Coordinates of C-alpha atoms and ligand atoms in Angstrom, one line a residue:
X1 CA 10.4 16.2 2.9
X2 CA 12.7 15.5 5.5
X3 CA 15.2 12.1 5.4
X4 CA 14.7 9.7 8.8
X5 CA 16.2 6.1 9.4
X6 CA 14.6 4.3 11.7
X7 CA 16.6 1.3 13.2
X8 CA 14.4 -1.5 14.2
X9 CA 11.2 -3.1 12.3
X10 CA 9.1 -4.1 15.6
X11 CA 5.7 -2.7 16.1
X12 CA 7.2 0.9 17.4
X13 CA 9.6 1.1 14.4
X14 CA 7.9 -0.4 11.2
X15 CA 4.8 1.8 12.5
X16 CA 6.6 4.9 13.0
X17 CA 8.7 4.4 9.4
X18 CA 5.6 3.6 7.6
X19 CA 3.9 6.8 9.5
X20 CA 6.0 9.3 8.9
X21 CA 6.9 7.9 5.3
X22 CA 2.7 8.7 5.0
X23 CA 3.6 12.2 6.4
X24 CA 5.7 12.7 3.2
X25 CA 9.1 11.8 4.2
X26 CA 11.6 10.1 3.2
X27 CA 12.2 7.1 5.6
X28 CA 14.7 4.1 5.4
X29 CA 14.0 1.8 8.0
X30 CA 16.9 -0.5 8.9
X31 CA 16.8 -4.1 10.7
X32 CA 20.0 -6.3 11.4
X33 CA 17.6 -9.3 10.8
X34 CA 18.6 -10.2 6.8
X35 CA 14.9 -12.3 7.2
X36 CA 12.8 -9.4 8.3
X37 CA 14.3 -6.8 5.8
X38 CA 13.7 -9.5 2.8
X39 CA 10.5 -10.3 3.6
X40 CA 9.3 -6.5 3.9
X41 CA 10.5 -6.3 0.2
X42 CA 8.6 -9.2 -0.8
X43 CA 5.5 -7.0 1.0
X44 CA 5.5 -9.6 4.6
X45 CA 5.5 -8.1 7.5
X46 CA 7.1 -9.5 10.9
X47 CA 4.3 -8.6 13.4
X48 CA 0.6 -8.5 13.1
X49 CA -1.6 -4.9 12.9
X50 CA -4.2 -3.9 11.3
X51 CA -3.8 -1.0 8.1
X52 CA 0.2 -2.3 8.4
X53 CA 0.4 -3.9 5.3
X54 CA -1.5 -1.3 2.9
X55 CA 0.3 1.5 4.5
X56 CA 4.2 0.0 4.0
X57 CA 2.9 -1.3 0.1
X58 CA 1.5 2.1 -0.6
X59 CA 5.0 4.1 0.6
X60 CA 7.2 1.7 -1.0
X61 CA 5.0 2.1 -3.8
X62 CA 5.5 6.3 -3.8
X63 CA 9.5 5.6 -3.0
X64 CA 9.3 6.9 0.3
X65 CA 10.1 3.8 2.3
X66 CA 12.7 1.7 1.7
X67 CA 14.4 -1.5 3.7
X68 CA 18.2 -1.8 4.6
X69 CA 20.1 -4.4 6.5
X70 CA 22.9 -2.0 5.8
X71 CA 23.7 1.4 8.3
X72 CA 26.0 2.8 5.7
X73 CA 23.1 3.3 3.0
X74 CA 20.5 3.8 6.4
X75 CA 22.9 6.8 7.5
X76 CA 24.2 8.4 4.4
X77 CA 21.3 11.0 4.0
X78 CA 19.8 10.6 7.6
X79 CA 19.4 13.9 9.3
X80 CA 17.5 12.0 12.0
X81 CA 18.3 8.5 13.5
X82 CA 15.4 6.8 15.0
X83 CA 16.6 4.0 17.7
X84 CA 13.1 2.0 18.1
X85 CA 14.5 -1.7 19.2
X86 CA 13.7 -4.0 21.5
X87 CA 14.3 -3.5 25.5
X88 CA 13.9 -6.9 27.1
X89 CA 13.7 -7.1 31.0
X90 CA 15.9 -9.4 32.9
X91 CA 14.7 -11.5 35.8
X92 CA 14.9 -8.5 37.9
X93 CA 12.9 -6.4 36.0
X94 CA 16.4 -4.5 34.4
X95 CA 15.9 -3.7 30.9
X96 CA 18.7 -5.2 28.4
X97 CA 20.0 -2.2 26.5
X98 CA 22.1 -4.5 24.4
X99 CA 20.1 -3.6 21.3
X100 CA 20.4 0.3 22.0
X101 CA 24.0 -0.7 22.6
X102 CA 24.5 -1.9 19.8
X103 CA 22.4 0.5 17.2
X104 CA 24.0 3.4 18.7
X105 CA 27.6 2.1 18.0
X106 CA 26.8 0.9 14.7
X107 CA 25.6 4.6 14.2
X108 CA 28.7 6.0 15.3
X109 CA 31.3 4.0 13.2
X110 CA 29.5 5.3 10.0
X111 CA 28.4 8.6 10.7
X112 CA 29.9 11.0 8.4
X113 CA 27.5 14.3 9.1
X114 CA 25.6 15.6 12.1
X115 CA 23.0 14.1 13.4
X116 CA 19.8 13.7 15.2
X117 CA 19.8 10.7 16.9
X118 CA 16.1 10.3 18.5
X119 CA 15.5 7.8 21.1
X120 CA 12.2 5.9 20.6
X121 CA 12.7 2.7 22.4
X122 CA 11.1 2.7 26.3
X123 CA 14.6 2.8 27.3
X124 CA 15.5 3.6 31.5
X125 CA 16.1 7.2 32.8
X126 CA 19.5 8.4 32.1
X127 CA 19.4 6.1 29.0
X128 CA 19.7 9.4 26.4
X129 CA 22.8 10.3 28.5
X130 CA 24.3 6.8 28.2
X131 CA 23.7 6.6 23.9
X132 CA 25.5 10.1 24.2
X133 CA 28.6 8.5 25.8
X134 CA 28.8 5.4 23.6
X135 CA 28.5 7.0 20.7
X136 CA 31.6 9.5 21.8
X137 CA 33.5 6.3 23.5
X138 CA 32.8 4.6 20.4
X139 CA 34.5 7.5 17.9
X140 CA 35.7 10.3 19.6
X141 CA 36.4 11.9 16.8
X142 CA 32.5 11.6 15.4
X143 CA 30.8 14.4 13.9
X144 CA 28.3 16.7 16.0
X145 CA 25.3 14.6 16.9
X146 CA 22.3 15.4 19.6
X147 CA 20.6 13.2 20.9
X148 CA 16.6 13.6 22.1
X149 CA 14.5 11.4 23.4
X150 CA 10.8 10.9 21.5
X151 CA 8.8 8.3 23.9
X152 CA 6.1 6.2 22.0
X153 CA 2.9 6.3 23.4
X154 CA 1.0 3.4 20.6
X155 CA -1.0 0.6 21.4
X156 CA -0.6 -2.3 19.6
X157 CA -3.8 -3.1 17.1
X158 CA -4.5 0.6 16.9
X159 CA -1.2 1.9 16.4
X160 CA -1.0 3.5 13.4
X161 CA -4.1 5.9 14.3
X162 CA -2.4 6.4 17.8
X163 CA 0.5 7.5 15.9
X164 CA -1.6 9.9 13.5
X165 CA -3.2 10.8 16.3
X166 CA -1.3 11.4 19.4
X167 CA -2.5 12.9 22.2
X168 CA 1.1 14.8 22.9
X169 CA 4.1 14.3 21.7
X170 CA 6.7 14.1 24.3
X171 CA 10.6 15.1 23.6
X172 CA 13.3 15.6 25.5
X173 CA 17.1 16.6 24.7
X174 CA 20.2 18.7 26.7
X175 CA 19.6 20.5 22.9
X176 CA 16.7 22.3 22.5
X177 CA 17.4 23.4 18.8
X178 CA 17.6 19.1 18.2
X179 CA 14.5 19.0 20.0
X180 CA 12.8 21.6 17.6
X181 CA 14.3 20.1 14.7
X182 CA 12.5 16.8 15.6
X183 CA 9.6 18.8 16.7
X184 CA 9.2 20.2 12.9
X185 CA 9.0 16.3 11.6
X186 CA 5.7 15.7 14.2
X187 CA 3.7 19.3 13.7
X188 CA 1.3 17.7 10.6
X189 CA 0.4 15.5 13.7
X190 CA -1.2 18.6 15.5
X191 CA -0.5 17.2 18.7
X192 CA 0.3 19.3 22.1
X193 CA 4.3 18.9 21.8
X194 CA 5.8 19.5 25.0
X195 CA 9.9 20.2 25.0
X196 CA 11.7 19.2 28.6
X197 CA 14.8 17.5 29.6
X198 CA 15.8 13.9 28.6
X199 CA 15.8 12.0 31.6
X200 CA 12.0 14.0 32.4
X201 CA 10.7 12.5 28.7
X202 CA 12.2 9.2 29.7
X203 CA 10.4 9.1 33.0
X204 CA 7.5 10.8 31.4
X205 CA 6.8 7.0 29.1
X206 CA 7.4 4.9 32.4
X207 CA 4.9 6.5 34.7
X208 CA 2.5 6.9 32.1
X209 CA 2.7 2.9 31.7
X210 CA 3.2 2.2 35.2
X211 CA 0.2 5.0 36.2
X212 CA -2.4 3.1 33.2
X213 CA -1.5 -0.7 34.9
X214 CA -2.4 0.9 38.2
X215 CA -5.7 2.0 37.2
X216 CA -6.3 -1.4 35.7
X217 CA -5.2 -3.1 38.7
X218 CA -6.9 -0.4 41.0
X219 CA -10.3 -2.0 39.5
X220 CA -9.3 -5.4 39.8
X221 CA -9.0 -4.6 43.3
X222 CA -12.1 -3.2 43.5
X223 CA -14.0 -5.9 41.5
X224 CA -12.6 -8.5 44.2
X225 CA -14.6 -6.5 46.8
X226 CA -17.2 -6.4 44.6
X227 CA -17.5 -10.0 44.5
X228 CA -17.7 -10.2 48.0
X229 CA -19.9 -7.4 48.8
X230 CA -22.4 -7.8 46.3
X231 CA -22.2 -5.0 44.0
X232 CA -21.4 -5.2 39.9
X233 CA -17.9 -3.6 39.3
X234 CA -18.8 -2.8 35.7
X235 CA -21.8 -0.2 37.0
X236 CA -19.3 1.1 39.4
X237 CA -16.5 2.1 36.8
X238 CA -19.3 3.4 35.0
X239 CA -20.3 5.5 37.5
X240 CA -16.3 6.8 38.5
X241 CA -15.8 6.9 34.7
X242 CA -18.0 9.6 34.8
X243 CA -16.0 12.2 37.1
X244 CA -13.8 13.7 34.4
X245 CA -11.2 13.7 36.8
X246 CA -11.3 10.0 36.7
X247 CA -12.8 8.8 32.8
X248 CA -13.6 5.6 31.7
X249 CA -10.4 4.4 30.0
X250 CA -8.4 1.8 31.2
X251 CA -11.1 0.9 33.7
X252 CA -12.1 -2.2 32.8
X253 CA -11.6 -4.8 35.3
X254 CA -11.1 -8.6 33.8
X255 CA -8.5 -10.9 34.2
X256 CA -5.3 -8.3 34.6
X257 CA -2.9 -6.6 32.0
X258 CA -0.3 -8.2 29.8
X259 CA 1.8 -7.5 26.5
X260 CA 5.0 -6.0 26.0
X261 CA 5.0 -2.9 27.8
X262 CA 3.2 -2.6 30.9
X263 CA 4.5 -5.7 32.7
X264 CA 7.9 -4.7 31.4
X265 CA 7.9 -1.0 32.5
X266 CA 6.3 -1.3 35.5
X267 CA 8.8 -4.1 36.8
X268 CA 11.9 -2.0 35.4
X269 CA 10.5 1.3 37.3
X270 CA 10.1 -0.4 40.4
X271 CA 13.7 -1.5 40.1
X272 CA 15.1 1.8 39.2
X273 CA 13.2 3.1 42.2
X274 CA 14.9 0.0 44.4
X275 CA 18.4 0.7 42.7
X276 CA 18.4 4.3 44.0
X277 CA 16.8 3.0 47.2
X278 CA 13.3 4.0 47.2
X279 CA 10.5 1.6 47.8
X280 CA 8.1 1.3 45.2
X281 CA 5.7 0.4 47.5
X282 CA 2.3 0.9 44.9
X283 CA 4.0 -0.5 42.1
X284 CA 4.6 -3.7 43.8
X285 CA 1.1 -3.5 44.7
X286 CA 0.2 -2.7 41.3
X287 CA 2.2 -6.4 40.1
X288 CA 1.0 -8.3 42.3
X289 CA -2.6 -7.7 41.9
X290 CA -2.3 -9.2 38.5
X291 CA -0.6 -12.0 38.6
X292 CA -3.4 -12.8 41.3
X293 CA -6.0 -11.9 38.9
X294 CA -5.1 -14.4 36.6
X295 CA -6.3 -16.8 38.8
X296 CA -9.9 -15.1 39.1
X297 CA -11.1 -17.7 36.3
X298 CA -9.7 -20.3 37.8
X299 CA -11.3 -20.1 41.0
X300 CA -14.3 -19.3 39.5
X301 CA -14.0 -22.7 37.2
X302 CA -13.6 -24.8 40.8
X303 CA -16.3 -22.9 42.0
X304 CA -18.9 -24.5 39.7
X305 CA -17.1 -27.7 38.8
X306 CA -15.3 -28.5 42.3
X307 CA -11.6 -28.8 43.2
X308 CA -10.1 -31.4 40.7
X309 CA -10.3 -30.4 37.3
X310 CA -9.4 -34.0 36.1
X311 CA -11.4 -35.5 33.1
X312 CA -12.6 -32.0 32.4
X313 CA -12.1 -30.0 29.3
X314 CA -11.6 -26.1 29.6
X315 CA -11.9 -23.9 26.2
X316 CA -10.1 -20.6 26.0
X317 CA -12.2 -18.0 23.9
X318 CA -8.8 -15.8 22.7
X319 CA -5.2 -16.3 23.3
X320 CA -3.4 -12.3 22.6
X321 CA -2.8 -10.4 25.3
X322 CA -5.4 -8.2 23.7
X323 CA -7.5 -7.9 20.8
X324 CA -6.2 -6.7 17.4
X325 CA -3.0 -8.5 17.5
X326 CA -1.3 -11.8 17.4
X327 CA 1.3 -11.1 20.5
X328 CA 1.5 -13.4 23.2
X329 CA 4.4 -11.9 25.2
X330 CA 3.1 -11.8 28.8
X331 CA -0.7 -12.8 28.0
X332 CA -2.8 -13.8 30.5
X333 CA -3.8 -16.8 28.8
X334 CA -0.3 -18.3 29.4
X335 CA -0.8 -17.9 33.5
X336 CA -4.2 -18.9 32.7
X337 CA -3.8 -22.2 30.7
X338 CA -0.5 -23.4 32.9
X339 CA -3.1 -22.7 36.2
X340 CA -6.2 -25.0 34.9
X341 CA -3.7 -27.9 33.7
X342 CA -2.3 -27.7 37.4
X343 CA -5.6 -28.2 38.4
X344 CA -5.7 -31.0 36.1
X345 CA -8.2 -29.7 33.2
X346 CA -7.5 -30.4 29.6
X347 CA -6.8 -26.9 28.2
X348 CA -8.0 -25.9 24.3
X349 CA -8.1 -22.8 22.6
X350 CA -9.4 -20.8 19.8
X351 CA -7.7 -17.3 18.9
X352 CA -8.6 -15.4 15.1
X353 CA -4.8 -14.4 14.4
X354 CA -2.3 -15.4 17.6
X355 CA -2.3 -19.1 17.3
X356 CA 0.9 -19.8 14.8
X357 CA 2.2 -17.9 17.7
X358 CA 0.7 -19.2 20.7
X359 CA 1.9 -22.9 19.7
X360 CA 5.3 -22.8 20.6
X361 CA 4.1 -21.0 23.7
X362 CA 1.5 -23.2 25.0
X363 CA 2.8 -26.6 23.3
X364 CA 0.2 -28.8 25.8
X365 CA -2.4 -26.7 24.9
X366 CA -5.1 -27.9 21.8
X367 CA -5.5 -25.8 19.4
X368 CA -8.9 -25.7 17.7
X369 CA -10.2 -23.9 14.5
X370 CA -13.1 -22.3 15.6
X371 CA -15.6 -21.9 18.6
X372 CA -17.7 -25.0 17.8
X373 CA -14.7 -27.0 17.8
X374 CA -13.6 -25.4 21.2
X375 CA -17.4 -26.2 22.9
X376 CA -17.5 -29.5 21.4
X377 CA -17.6 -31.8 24.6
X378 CA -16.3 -28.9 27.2
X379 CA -17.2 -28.3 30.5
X380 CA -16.1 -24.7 30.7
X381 CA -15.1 -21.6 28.1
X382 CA -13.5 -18.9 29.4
X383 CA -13.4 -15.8 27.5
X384 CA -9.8 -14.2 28.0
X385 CA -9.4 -12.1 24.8
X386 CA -12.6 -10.0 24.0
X387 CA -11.9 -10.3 20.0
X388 CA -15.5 -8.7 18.5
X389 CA -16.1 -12.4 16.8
X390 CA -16.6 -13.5 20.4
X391 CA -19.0 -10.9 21.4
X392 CA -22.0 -12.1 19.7
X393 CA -21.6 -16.2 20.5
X394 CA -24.4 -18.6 19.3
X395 CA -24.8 -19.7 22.9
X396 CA -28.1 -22.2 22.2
X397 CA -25.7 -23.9 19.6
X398 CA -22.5 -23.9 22.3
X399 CA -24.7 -25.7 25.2
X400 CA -25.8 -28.2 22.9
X401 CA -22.1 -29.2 22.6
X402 CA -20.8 -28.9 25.8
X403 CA -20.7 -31.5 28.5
X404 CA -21.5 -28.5 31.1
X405 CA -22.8 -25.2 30.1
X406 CA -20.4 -22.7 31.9
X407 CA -19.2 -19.6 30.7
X408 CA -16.5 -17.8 32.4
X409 CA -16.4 -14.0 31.5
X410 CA -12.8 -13.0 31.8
X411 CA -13.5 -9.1 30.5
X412 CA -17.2 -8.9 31.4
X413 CA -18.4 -8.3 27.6
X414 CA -22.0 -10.6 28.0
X415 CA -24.7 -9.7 29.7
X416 CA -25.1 -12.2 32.7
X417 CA -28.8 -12.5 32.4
X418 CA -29.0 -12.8 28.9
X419 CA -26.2 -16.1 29.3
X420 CA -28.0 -17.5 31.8
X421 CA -31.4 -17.8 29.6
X422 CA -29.4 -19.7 27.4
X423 CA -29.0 -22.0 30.0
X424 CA -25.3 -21.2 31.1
X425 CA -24.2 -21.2 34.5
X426 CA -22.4 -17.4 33.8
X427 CA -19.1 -16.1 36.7
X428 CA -17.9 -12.5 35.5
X429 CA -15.0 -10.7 37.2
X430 CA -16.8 -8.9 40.0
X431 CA -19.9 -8.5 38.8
X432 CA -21.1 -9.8 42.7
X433 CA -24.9 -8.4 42.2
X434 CA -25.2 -11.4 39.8
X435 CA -25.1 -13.7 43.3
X436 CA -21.7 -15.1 42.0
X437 CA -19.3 -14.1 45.3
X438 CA -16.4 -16.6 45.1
X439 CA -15.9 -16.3 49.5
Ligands
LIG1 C1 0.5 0.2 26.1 C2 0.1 1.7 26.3 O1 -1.3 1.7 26.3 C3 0.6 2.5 25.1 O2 0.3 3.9 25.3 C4 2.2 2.3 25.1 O3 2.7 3.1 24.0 C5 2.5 0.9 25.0 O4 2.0 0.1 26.1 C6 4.0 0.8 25.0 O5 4.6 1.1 26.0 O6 4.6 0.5 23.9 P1 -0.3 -1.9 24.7 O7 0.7 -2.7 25.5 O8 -0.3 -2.1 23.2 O9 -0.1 -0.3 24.9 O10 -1.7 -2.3 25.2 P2 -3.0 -1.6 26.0 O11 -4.1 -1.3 25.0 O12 -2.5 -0.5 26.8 O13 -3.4 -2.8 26.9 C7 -2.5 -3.3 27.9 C8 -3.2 -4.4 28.7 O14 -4.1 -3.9 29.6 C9 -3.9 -5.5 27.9 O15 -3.6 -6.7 28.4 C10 -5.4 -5.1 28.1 O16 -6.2 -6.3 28.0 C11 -5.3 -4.6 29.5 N1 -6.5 -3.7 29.8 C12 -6.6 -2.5 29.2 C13 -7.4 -4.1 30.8 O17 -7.3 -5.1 31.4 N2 -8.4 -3.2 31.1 C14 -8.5 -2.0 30.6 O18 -9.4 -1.2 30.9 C15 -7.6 -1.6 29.6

């Protein structure tokens, strides 16, 4: 057993506390947010994911997890210090290290035996370097500390078997004996550990992200010229996905990438890279082809109900960036709705679990209770969240309540011939065999 604090309780932190209280440890995890700590006592958790709950109740239950606003108590028997908080970007695409800042002072001005301080947060290249200084600047007379850098690889709504079950675990330090140490904690994981620099594992999480978004948005491209030449885009990542070299993950074209990472990393690469004076030529590519894929649906609306969306109702099937969770940060729903009420549509939604968040979001947009509700009197769904729920529909039912039977397939999960039986006028992204080029 082997005592870890983890500072933050967002997805990365609560998921990793929780984890590797699972493993066996003993793990305090440490928020500065008094309502977040108190409701993890009272068993309420602060985000959304699935096996969350049952996994924090049963380690709390064993006494391996406890919840601490305070870094005195978080610190006391820590031999490693997690830092897994948030790192906004500004406008430019900067990320805000005000959080890291922050967490690695208050780490410092209590510290009163070594320490492993592990950076978990996707924090710029150079970052490790930087918590080094602040926490000498902070107390030069501090005890020995290290500091290593462990990049997250999770996914939101599977994160706690992508943390069981990691394809590598990536960490980097100046110290390789602090790297060891932290690679002891991750061996039940049986992973691939790989041990390099700090400012290698740091770059090692962006271009990773950055690399996944451009396969994405390599498709997307490629389903445009689908459309237009008259081939189905889902047969032809089929057929690349099977050229190892290539695979079928992250090959799905739809209606672009969102959440919290990917449009976040890739922007803060790019401006690295334009910082030190390179041009990121691909990864402004990479960007721009998906804010303009989040207007695919929307063309593809106009296409079948004309220019002026006025007097016409458009229901979004899903709201989260993804399935699995209820996070809106940088969905495509929100480019999405803001586009068809432009056009003038009435915009409605249904999403199983990100609606309480949605609302503030999307304020102008009606939220329903259920898919019936969202048909009632439409003219056009759109499917932009591919929740299983939605995969099965009760089209018959649907077309008897909608004003016009169209179905927009945002992540190509119907089969277009099967829709149009049903008497739906179907548009998929790229799937140009099915006669739907948008020229
Ligand atoms: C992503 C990475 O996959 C994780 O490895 C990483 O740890 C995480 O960011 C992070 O940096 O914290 P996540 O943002 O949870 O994880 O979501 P993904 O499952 O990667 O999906 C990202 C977006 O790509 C979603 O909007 C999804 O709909 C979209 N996507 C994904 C596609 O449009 N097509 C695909 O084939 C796959």
């Amino acid at each position: 057993m082997r005592h870890i604090t983890i500072v933050g309780v967002g997805y990365v932190g609560l998921v990793s506390g929780a984890c590797f209280a699972d493993l066996g440890n003993d793990v305090t995890c440490l928020d500065i947010s008094e309502e977040r700590i108190e409701n993890l006592k009272q068993g309420i958790m602060p985000i959304y994911e699935i096996g969350l709950e049952e996994l924090v109740e049963r380690n709390v239950k064993a006494g391996r997890l406890h919840f601490t606003t305070s870094y005195e108590e978080a610190i006391k028997d820590a031999e490693f210090v997690f830092i897994a908080v948030g790192t906004p970007s500004d406008v430019d695409g900067q990320a805000d290290l005000r959080y890291v800042r922050m967490a690695a002072e208050s780490i410092a001005d209590v510290m009163d035996h070594p320490l492993i301080v592990v950076n978990k947060s996707t924090v710029p290249v150079g970052t490790g370097d930087w918590v080094a200084n602040v926490i000498r600047n902070r107390r030069p007379d501090v005890p020995q500390f290290s500091v290593v850098s462990c990049p997250e690889f999770l996914r939101e709504g599977t994160a706690i078997r992508d943390f069981m079950h990691p394809d590598r675990t990536v960490l980097g330090s100046t110290d390789r004996e602090a790297a060891e140490q932290v690679a002891q904690i991750h061996l039940p994981l049986r992973s691939t550990i790989m041990i390099t620099d700090l400012r290698t594992a740091e770059m090692i999480k962006y271009a990773s992200n950055a690399f996944l978004a451009a396969k994405i948005s390599f498709i997307n491209e490629i389903a445009n010229i689908c459309e237009a030449l008259g081939a189905d885009v889902k047969e032809v990542s089929y057929g690349m996905g099977l050229d190892k070299r290539i695979g079928h993950s992250f090959l799905n074209a739809g209606i672009g990438w969102g959440g919290s990472c990917f449009p976040k990393d890739v922007k803060a690469l790019a401006y690295m890279a334009e910082v030190e004076g390179r041009n990121p030529h691909l990864l402004h590519a990479v960007m721009d082809i998906n804010s303009d894929q989040r207007r695919a649906p929307i063309r593809k609306v106009k296409e079948l109900l004309g220019d002026d969306l006025h007097g016409m109702t458009v229901g979004l099937l899903g709201l989260a960036f993804k399935p699995g969770t209820d996070d809106m940060r940088d969905a495509p729903s929100i480019d999405i709705a803001h586009h068809l009420m432009q056009a003038g549509a009435h915009v409605r939604a249904f999403d199983p679990v990100a609606m309480p968040t949605a609302q503030p979001i999307l304020p102008e947009v009606e939220l329903v209770d259920g898919v019936e509700a969202l048909a009632d009197g439409a003219d056009a769904l759109i499917l932009v969240t591919e929740w299983n729920e939605f995969k099965n529909l009760d089209l018959a039912r649907l077309k008897s309540l909608m004003r016009h039977a169209v179905l927009i397939d945002g992540r190509n999960v119907y089969d277009p011939a099967f829709v149009r039986e049903q008497g739906f006028q179907y548009r998929g992204i790229g799937r140009g065999t099915n006669g739907e080029g948008v020229h």
